[in-house]
Coordinates of C-alpha atoms (C1' of nucleotides) in Angstrom, one line a residue:
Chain R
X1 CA -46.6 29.2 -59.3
X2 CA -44.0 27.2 -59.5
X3 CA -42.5 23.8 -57.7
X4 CA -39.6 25.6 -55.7
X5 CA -41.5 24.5 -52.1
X6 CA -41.0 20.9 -52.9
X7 CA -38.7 20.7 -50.3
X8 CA -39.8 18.1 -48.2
X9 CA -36.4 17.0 -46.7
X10 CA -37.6 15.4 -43.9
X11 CA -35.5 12.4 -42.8
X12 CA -36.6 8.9 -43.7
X13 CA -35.9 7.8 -40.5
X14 CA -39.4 7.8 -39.0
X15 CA -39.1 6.2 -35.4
X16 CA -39.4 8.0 -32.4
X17 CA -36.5 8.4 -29.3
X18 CA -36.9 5.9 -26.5
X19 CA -39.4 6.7 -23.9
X20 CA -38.1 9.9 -21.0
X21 CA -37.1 8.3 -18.1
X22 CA -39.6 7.7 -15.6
X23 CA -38.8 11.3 -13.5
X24 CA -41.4 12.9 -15.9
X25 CA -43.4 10.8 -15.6
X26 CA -45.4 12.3 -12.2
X27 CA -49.1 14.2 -14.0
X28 CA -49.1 16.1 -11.1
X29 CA -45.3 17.8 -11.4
X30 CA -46.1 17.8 -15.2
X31 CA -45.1 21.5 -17.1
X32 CA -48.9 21.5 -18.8
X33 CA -50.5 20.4 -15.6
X34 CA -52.6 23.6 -16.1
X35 CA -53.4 24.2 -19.3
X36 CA -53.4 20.5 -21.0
X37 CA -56.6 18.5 -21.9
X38 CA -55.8 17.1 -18.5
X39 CA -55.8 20.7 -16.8
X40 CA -59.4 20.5 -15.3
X41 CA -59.5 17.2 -13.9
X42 CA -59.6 16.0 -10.4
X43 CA -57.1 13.4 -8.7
X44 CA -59.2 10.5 -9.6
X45 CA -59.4 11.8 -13.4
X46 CA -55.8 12.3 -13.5
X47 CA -55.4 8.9 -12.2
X48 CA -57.2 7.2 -14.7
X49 CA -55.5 9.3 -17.6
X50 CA -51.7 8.5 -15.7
X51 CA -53.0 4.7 -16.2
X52 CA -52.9 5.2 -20.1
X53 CA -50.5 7.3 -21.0
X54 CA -46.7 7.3 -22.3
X55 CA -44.1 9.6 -23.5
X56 CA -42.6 10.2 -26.9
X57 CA -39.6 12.4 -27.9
X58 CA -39.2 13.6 -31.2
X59 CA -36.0 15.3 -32.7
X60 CA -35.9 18.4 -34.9
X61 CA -37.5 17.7 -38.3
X62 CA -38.6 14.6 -37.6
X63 CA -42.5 13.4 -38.7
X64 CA -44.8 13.1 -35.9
X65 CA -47.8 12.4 -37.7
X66 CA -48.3 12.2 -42.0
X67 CA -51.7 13.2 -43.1
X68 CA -53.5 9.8 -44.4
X69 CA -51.5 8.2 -41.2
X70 CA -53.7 5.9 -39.3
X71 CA -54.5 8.0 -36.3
X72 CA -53.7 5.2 -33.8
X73 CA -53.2 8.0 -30.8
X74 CA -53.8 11.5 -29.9
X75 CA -51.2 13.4 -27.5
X76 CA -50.6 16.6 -25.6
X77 CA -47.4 18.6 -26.1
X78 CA -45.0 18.4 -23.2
X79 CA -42.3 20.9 -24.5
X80 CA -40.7 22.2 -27.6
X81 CA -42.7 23.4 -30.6
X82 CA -44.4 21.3 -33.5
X83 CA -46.0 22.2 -36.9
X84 CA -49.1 21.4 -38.6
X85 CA -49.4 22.1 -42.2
X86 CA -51.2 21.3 -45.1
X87 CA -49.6 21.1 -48.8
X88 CA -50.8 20.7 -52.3
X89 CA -49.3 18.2 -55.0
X90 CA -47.1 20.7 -56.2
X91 CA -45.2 20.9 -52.4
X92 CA -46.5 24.4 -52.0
X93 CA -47.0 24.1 -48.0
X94 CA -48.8 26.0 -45.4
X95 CA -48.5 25.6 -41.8
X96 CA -52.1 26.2 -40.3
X97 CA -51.1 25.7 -36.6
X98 CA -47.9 26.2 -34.0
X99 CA -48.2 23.4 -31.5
X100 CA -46.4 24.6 -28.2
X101 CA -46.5 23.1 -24.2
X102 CA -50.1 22.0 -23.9
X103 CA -51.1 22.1 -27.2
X104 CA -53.1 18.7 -28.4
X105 CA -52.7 16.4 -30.9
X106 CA -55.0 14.0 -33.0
X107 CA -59.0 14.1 -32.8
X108 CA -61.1 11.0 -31.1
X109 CA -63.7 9.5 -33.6
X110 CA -61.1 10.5 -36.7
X111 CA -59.3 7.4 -38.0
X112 CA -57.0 9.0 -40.8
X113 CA -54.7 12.3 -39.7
X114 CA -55.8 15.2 -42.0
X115 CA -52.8 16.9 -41.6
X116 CA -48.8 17.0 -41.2
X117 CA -47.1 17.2 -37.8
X118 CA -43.9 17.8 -37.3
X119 CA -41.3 18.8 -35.1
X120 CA -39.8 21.9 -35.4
X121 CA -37.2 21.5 -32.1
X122 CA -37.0 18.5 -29.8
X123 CA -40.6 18.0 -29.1
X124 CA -41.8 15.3 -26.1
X125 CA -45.5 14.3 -26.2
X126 CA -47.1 13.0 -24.0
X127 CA -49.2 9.6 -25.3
X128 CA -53.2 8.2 -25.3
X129 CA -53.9 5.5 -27.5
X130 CA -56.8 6.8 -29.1
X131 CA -59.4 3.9 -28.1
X132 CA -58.8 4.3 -24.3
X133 CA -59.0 7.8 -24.3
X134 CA -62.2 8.2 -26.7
X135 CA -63.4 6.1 -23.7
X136 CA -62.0 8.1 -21.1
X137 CA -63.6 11.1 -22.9
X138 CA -67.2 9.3 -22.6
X139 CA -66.8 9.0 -18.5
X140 CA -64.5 11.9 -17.6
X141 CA -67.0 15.1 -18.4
X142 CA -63.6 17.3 -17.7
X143 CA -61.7 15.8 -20.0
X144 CA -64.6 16.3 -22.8
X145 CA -65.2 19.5 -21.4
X146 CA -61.6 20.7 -21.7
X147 CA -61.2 19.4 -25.3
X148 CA -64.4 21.3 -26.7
X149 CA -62.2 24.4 -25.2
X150 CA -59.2 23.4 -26.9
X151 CA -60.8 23.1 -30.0
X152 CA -62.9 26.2 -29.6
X153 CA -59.4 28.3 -29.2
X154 CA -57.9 26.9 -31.9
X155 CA -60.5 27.7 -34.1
X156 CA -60.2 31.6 -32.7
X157 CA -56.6 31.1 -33.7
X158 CA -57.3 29.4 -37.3
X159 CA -59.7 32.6 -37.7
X160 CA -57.5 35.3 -36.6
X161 CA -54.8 33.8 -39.0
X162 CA -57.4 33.4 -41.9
X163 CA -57.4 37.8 -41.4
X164 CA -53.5 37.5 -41.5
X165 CA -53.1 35.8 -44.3
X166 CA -56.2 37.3 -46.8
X167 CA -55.5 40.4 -46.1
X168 CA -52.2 41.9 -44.0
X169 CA -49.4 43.1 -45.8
X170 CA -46.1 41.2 -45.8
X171 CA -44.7 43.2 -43.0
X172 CA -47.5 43.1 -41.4
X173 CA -47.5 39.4 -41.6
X174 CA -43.8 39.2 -39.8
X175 CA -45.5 41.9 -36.6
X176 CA -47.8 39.5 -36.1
X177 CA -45.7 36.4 -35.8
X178 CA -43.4 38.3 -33.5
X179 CA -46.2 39.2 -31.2
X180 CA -47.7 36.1 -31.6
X181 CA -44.2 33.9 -30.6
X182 CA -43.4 36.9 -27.7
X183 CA -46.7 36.3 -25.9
X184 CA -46.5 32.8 -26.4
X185 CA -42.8 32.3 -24.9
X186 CA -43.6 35.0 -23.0
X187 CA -42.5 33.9 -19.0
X188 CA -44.9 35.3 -16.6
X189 CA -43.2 37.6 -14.4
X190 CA -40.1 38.6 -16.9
X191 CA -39.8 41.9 -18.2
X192 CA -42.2 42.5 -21.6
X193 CA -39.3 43.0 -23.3
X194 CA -37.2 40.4 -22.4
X195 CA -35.5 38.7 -25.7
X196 CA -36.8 35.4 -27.1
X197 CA -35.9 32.9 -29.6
X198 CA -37.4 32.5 -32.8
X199 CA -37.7 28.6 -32.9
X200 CA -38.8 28.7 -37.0
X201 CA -36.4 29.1 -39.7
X202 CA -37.3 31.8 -42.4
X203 CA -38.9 29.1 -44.6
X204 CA -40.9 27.9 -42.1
X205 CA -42.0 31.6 -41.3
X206 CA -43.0 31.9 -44.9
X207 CA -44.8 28.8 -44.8
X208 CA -46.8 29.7 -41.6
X209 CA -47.2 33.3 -43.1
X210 CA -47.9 32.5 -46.9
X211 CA -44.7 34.4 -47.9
X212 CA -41.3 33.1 -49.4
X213 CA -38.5 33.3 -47.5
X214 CA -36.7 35.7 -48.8
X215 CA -40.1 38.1 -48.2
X216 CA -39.5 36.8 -44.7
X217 CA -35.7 38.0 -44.7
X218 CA -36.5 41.1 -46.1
X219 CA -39.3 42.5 -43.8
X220 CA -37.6 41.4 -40.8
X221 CA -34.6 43.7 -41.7
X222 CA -37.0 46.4 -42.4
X223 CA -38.5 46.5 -39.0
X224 CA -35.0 46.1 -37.6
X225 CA -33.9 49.3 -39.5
X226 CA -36.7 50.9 -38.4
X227 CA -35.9 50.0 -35.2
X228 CA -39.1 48.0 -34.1
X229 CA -37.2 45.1 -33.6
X230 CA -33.6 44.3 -32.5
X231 CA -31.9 41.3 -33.2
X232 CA -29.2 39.5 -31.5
X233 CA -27.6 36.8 -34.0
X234 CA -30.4 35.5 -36.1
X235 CA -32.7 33.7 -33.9
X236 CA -32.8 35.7 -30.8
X237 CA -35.0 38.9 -30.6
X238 CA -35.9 41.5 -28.7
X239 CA -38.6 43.7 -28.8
X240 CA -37.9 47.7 -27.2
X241 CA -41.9 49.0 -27.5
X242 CA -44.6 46.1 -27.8
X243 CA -47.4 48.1 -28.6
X244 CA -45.3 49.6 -31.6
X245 CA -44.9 46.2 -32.7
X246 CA -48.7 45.5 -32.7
X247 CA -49.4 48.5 -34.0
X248 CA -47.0 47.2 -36.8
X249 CA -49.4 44.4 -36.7
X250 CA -52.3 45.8 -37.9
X251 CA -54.3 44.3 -34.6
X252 CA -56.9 45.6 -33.2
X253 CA -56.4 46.6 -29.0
X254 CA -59.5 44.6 -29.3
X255 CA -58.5 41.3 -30.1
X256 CA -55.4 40.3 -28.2
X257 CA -57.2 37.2 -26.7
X258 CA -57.2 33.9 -28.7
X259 CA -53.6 31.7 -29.3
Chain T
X1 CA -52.9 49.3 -48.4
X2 CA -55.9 51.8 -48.4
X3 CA -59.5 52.3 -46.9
X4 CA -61.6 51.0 -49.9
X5 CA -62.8 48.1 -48.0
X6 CA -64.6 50.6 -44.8
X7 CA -67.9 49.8 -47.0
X8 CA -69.7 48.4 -43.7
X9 CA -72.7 49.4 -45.3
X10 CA -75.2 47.3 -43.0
X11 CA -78.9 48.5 -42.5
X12 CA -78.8 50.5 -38.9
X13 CA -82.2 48.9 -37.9
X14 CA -81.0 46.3 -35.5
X15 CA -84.0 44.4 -35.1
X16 CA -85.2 40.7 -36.0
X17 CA -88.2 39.6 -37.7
X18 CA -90.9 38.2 -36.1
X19 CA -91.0 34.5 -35.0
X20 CA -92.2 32.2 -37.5
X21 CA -95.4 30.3 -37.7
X22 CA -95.8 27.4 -35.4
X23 CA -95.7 25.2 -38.0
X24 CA -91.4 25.1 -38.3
X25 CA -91.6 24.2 -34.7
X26 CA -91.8 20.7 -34.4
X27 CA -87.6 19.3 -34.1
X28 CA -89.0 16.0 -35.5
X29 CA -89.6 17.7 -38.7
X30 CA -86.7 19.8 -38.8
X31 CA -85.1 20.7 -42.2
X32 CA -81.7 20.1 -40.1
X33 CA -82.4 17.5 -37.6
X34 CA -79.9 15.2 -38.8
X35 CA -77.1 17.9 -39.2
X36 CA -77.5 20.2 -36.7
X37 CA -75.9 20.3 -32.9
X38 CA -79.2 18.0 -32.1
X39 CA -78.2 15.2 -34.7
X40 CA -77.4 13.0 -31.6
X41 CA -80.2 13.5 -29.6
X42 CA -82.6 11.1 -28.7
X43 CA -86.2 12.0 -28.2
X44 CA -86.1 12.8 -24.5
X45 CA -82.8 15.2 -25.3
X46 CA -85.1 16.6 -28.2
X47 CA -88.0 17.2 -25.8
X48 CA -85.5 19.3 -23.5
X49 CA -84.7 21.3 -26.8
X50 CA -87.9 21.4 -28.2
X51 CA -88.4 23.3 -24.8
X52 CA -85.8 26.0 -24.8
X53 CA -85.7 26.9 -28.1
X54 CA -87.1 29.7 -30.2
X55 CA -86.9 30.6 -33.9
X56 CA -85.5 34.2 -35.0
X57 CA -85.0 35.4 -38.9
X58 CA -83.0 37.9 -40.6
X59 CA -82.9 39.9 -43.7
X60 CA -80.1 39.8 -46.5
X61 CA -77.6 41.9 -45.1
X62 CA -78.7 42.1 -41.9
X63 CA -76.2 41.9 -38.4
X64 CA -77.2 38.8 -36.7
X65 CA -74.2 39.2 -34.2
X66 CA -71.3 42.2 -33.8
X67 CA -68.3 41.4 -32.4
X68 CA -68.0 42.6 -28.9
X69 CA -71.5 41.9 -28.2
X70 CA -71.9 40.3 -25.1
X71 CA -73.6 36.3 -26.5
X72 CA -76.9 36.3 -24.7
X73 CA -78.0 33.4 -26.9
X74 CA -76.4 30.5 -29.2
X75 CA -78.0 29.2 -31.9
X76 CA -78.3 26.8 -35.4
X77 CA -78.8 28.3 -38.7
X78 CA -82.8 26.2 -39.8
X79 CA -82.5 27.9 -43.4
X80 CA -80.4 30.3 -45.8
X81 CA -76.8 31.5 -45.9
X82 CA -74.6 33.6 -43.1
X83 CA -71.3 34.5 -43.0
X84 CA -68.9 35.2 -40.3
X85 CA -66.4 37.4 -40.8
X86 CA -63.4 39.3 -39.2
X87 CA -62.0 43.2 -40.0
X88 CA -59.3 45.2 -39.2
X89 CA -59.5 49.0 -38.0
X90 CA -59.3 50.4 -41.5
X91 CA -62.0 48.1 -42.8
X92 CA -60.4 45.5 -44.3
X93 CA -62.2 42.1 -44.3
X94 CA -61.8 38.6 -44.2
X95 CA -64.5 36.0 -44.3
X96 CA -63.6 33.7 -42.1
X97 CA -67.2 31.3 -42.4
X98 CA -70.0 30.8 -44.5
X99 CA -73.0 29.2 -42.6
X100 CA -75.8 27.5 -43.8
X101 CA -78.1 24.8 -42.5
X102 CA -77.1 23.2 -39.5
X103 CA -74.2 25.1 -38.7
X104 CA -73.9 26.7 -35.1
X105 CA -73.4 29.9 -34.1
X106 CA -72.3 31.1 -30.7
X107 CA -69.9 29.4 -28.3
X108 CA -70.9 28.2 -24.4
X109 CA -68.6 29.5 -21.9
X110 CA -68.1 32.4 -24.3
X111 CA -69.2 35.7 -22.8
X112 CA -68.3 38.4 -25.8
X113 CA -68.7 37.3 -29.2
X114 CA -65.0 37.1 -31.5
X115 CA -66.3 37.7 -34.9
X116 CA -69.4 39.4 -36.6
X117 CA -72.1 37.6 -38.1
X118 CA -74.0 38.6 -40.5
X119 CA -77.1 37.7 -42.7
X120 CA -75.9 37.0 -46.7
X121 CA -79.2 35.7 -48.0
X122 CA -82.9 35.2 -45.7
X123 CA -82.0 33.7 -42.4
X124 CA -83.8 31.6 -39.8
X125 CA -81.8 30.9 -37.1
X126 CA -82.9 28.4 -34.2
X127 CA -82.3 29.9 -31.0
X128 CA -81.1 29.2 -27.6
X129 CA -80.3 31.5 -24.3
X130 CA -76.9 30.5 -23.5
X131 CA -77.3 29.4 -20.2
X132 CA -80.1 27.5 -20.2
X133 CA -77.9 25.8 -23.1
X134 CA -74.9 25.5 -21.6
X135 CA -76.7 23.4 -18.4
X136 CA -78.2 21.0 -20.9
X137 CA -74.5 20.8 -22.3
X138 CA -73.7 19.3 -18.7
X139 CA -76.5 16.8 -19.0
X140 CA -76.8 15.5 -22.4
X141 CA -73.5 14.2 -24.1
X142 CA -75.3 13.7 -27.1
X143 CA -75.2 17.4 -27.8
X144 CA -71.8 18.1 -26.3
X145 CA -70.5 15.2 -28.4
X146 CA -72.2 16.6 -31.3
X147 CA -71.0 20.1 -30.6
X148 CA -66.9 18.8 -30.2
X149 CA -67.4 17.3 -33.9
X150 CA -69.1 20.2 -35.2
X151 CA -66.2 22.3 -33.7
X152 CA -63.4 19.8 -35.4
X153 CA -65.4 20.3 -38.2
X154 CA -65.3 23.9 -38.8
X155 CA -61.6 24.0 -37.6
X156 CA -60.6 21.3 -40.5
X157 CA -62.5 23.8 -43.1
X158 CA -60.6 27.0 -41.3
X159 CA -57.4 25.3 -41.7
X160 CA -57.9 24.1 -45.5
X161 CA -59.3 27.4 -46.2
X162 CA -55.9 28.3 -44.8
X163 CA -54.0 26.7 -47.6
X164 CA -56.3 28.6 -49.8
X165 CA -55.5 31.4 -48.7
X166 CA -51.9 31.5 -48.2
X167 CA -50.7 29.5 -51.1
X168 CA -53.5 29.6 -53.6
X169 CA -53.5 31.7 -57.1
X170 CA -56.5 34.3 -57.7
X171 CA -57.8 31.8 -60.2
X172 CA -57.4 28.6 -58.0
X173 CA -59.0 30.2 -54.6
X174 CA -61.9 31.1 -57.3
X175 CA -62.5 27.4 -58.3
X176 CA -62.4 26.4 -54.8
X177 CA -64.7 28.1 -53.9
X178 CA -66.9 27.4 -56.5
X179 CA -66.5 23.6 -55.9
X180 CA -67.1 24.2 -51.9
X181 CA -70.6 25.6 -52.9
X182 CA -71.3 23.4 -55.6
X183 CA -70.8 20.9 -53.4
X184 CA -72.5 22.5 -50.3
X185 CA -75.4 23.4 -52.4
X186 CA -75.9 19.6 -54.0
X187 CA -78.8 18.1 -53.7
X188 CA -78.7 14.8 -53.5
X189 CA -80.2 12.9 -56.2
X190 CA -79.8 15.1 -58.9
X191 CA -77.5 15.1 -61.7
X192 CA -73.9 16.8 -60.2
X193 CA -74.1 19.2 -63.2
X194 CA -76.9 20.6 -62.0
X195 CA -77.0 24.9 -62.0
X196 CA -76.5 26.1 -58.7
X197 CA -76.9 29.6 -57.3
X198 CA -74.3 32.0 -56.3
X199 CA -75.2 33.2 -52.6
X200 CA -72.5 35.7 -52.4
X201 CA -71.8 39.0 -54.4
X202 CA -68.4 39.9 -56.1
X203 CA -67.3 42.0 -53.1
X204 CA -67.9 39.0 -50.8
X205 CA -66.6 36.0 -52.6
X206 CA -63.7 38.8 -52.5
X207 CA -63.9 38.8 -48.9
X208 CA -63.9 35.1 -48.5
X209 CA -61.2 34.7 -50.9
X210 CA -58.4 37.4 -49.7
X211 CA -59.2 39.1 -53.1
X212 CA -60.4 42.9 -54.5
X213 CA -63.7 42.1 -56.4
X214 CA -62.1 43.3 -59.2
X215 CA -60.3 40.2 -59.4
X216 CA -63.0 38.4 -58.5
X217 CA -64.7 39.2 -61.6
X218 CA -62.0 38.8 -63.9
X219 CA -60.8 35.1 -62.8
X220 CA -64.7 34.6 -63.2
X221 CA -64.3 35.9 -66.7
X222 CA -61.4 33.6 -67.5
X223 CA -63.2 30.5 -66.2
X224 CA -66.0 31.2 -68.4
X225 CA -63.6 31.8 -71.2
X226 CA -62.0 28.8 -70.6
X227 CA -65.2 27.0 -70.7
X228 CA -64.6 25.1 -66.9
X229 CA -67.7 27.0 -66.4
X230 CA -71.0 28.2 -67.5
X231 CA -72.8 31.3 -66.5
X232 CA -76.9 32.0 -67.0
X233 CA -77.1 36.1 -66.1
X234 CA -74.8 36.9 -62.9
X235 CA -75.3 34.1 -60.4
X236 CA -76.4 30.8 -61.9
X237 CA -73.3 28.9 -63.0
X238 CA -72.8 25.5 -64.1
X239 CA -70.1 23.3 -64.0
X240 CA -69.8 20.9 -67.1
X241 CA -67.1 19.1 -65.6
X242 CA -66.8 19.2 -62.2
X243 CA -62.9 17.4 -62.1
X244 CA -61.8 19.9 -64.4
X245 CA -63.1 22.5 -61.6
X246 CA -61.2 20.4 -59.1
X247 CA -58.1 20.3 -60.9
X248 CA -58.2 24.3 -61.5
X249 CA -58.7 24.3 -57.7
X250 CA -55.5 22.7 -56.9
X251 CA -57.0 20.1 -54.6
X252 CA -55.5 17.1 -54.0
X253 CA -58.1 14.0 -54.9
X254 CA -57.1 13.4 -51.2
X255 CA -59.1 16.7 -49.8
X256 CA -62.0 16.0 -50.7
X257 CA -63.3 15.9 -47.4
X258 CA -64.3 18.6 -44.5
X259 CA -66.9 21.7 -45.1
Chain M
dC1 C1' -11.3 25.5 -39.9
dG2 C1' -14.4 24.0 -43.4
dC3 C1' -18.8 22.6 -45.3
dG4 C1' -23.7 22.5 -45.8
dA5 C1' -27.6 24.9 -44.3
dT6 C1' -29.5 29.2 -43.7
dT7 C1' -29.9 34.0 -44.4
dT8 C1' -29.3 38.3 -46.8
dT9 C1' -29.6 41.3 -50.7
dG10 C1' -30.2 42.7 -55.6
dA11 C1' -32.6 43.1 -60.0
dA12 C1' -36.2 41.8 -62.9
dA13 C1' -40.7 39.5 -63.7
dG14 C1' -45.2 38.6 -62.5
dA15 C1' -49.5 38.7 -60.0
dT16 C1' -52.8 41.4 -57.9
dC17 C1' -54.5 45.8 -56.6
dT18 C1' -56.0 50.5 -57.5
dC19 C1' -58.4 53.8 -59.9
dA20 C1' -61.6 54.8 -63.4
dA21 C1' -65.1 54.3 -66.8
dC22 C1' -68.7 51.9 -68.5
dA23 C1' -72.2 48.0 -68.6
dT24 C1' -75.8 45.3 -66.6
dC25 C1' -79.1 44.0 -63.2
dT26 C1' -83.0 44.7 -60.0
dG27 C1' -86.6 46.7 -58.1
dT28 C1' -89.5 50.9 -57.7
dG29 C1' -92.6 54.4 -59.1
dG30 C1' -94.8 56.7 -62.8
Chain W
dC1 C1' -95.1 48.2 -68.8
dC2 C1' -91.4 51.2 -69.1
dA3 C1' -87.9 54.3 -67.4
dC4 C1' -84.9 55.3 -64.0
dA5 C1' -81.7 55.0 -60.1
dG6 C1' -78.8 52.7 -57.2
dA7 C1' -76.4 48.5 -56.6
dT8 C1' -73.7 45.2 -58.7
dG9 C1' -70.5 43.6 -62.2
dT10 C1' -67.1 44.1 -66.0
dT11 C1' -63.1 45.7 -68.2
dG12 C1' -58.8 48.5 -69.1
dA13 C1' -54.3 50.6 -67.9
dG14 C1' -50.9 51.6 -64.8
dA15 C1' -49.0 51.2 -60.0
dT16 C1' -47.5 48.4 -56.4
dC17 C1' -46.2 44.5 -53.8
dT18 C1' -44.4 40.0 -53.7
dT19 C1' -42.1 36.5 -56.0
dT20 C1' -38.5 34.6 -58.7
dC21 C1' -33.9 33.8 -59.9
dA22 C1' -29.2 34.6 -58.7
dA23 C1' -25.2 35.5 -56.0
dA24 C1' -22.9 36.5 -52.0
dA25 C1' -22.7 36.5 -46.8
dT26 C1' -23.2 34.3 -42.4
dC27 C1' -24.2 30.7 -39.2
dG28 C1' -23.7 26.4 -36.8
dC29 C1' -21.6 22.3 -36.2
dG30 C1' -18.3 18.5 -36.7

DNA sequence: CGCGATTTTGAAAGATCTCAACATCTGTGG
DNA sequence: CCACAGATGTTGAGATCTTTCAAAATCGCG
């Protein structure tokens, strides 16, 4: 094992960009309107959590949150993609969870951040203090109610990825990312095989994967040879025959739920 | 990638054990009272409990839940180990959970179970039908509340079992785990060098671990050799030095947390 | 257009798995 | 109480897959 992940490289510069102008700032023309923590409350509830909350906009690379961190808020993803991962002394790193539009951030009743989060593209959040909220949660049963979902689903998604990582095969691994970045940037109402952009660089696959990189590289130009895949440039990809791709993936008809 | 893992190998009889004596029935004297999804409670949430619930137990090896199964009940392991565990059409199996007292099984708003459950050592489980569960959810926040952490909780072990399993060496992933149960099997009080049992066969720390028993065994061997470990007959190990341990686990003094 | 970051590809090393044989444990019946 | 059978665990040798190290190609941006 050696210290070759120690790559760190994120940029020292830790502030975030100004606050989005005020446009966004409407809950009820918000993008994550229905699936956020916020997605089952009424007008009243939305009111009170409009009352607390700001935005934040990160760029690519940059920090959001360093595990140890003070956890002084918790936040829902507006739009672009963030990280979580988990490293060992050494740097060897592995990303445990892709945070993507209406995807939350932070725990109430947790003081210290047990994890890294970080922005993979331009990433805008979208801001609770944590004391308010944790309040909020105590009177707003929908909010609660929504979180213990969240959390529930993410921990199907931890699970199904615990499978993927003890015990698919390398190209297996890279199926399963596909399918699991298609349905998730997947537009409802566009054509199943309608390209889409792979918004994490190879390393980052690896680290999400537990592969290297050039693992990464290479099983993604196998299943292009064998014509699973095509590629257009090195981010954008389209996918001919889904189900041969899931096949590919090892999964089970059964369990396409979950993410 | 082969079939060696289709081993299912459970019992076909289906069936639980008879209730237990009425003397386990009292919450007050619960063995997991203050761990459990009714930590929170206060007596008059108990009493509603106390009401509802029923006790159920399970023989080594025994299915508690399949997945697919539509989740008539929910319910908190009272006493012995469980795992829960996820496989793959050819067989192939990853632990994804080991339960033991206090934990929860089952999910409200949940119809069809995700994983399989199963019975690793003698299991009593403390039962609840779902729905009658899920309306106390609505009225006592105590247990909700309780229920939200216990989620957090499980999805902070998923995602450092993550790291495990994605970035860890056979040898390392073995020390892990044998620190998680040394810990998990600690009773307080007693010297932390104390023996402890081994709840799990080769074949299922392999499971757990994303490893072929095989290898299991041998990194088993090399601990011993290496003296981080002592061994009386198959399943009783002892740690000398429980740092050492740590430190062949890889974990960051940070971790030390979770599970 | 040029430079640093990212990606691809090759060849060799290393870790884990596979297959196989044998040893040990556990519980049962004689 | 012992012997036996099946389950569980250990060990060896070779195969396989992924990583490592290295070099070259390509991309993206100023």
């Amino acid at each position: 094992m050696s210290n070759r992940h120690i790559t760190h490289s994120f940029p020292a510069d830790f502030s975030a960009e100004p606050a989005l102008p005020s446009t966004v700032g409407r809950c009820s023309e918000c993008p994550i309107r229905h699936n956020a923590v916020c997605s089952q409350c009424e007008s009243t509830e939305l009111q009170q959590l409009e009352n607390i909350k700001y935005y934040r906009s990160f760029a690519p690379g940059q920090p959001i949150v360093w595990r140890g961190d003070r956890m002084e808020h918790v936040a829902s993803v507006v739009s672009g993609v963030a990280s979580i991962s988990q490293s060992m002394e050494d740097g060897r790193t592995q990303m445990v969870g892709l945070l993507m539009g209406g995807d939350f951030i932070g725990r109430p009743g947790r003081e210290v951040a047990p994890y890294d989060v970080t922005a993979v593209s331009a990433v805008t959040l979208c801001c609770f203090r944590r004391r308010p909220f944790e309040t909020l949660l105590m009177t707003t049963p929908n909010v609660a109610r929504r979180l213990l979902e969240i959390a529930l689903d993410e921990l199907d998604a931890a699970r199904e990825w615990m499978l993927l990582l003890g015990r698919k095969t390398a190209r297996e691994k890279i199926a399963s990312l596909l399918v699991l970045i298609a349905r998730r940037s997947h537009v409802p109402g566009t054509a199943r095989t309608t390209p889409f952009e792979l918004p994490l660089t190879r390393e980052m696959m690896g680290n999400y994967l537990g592969l290297t990189l050039e693992t990464v590289s290479r099983q993604i130009s196998a299943l292009k040879a064998a014509g699973v895949i095509e590629a257009d440039g090195n981010r954008a990809i389209s996918v001919p025959d889904m189900a041969r791709l899931r096949a590919e993936a090892g999964e089970d008809d059964f369990a396409s739920g979950g993410h």
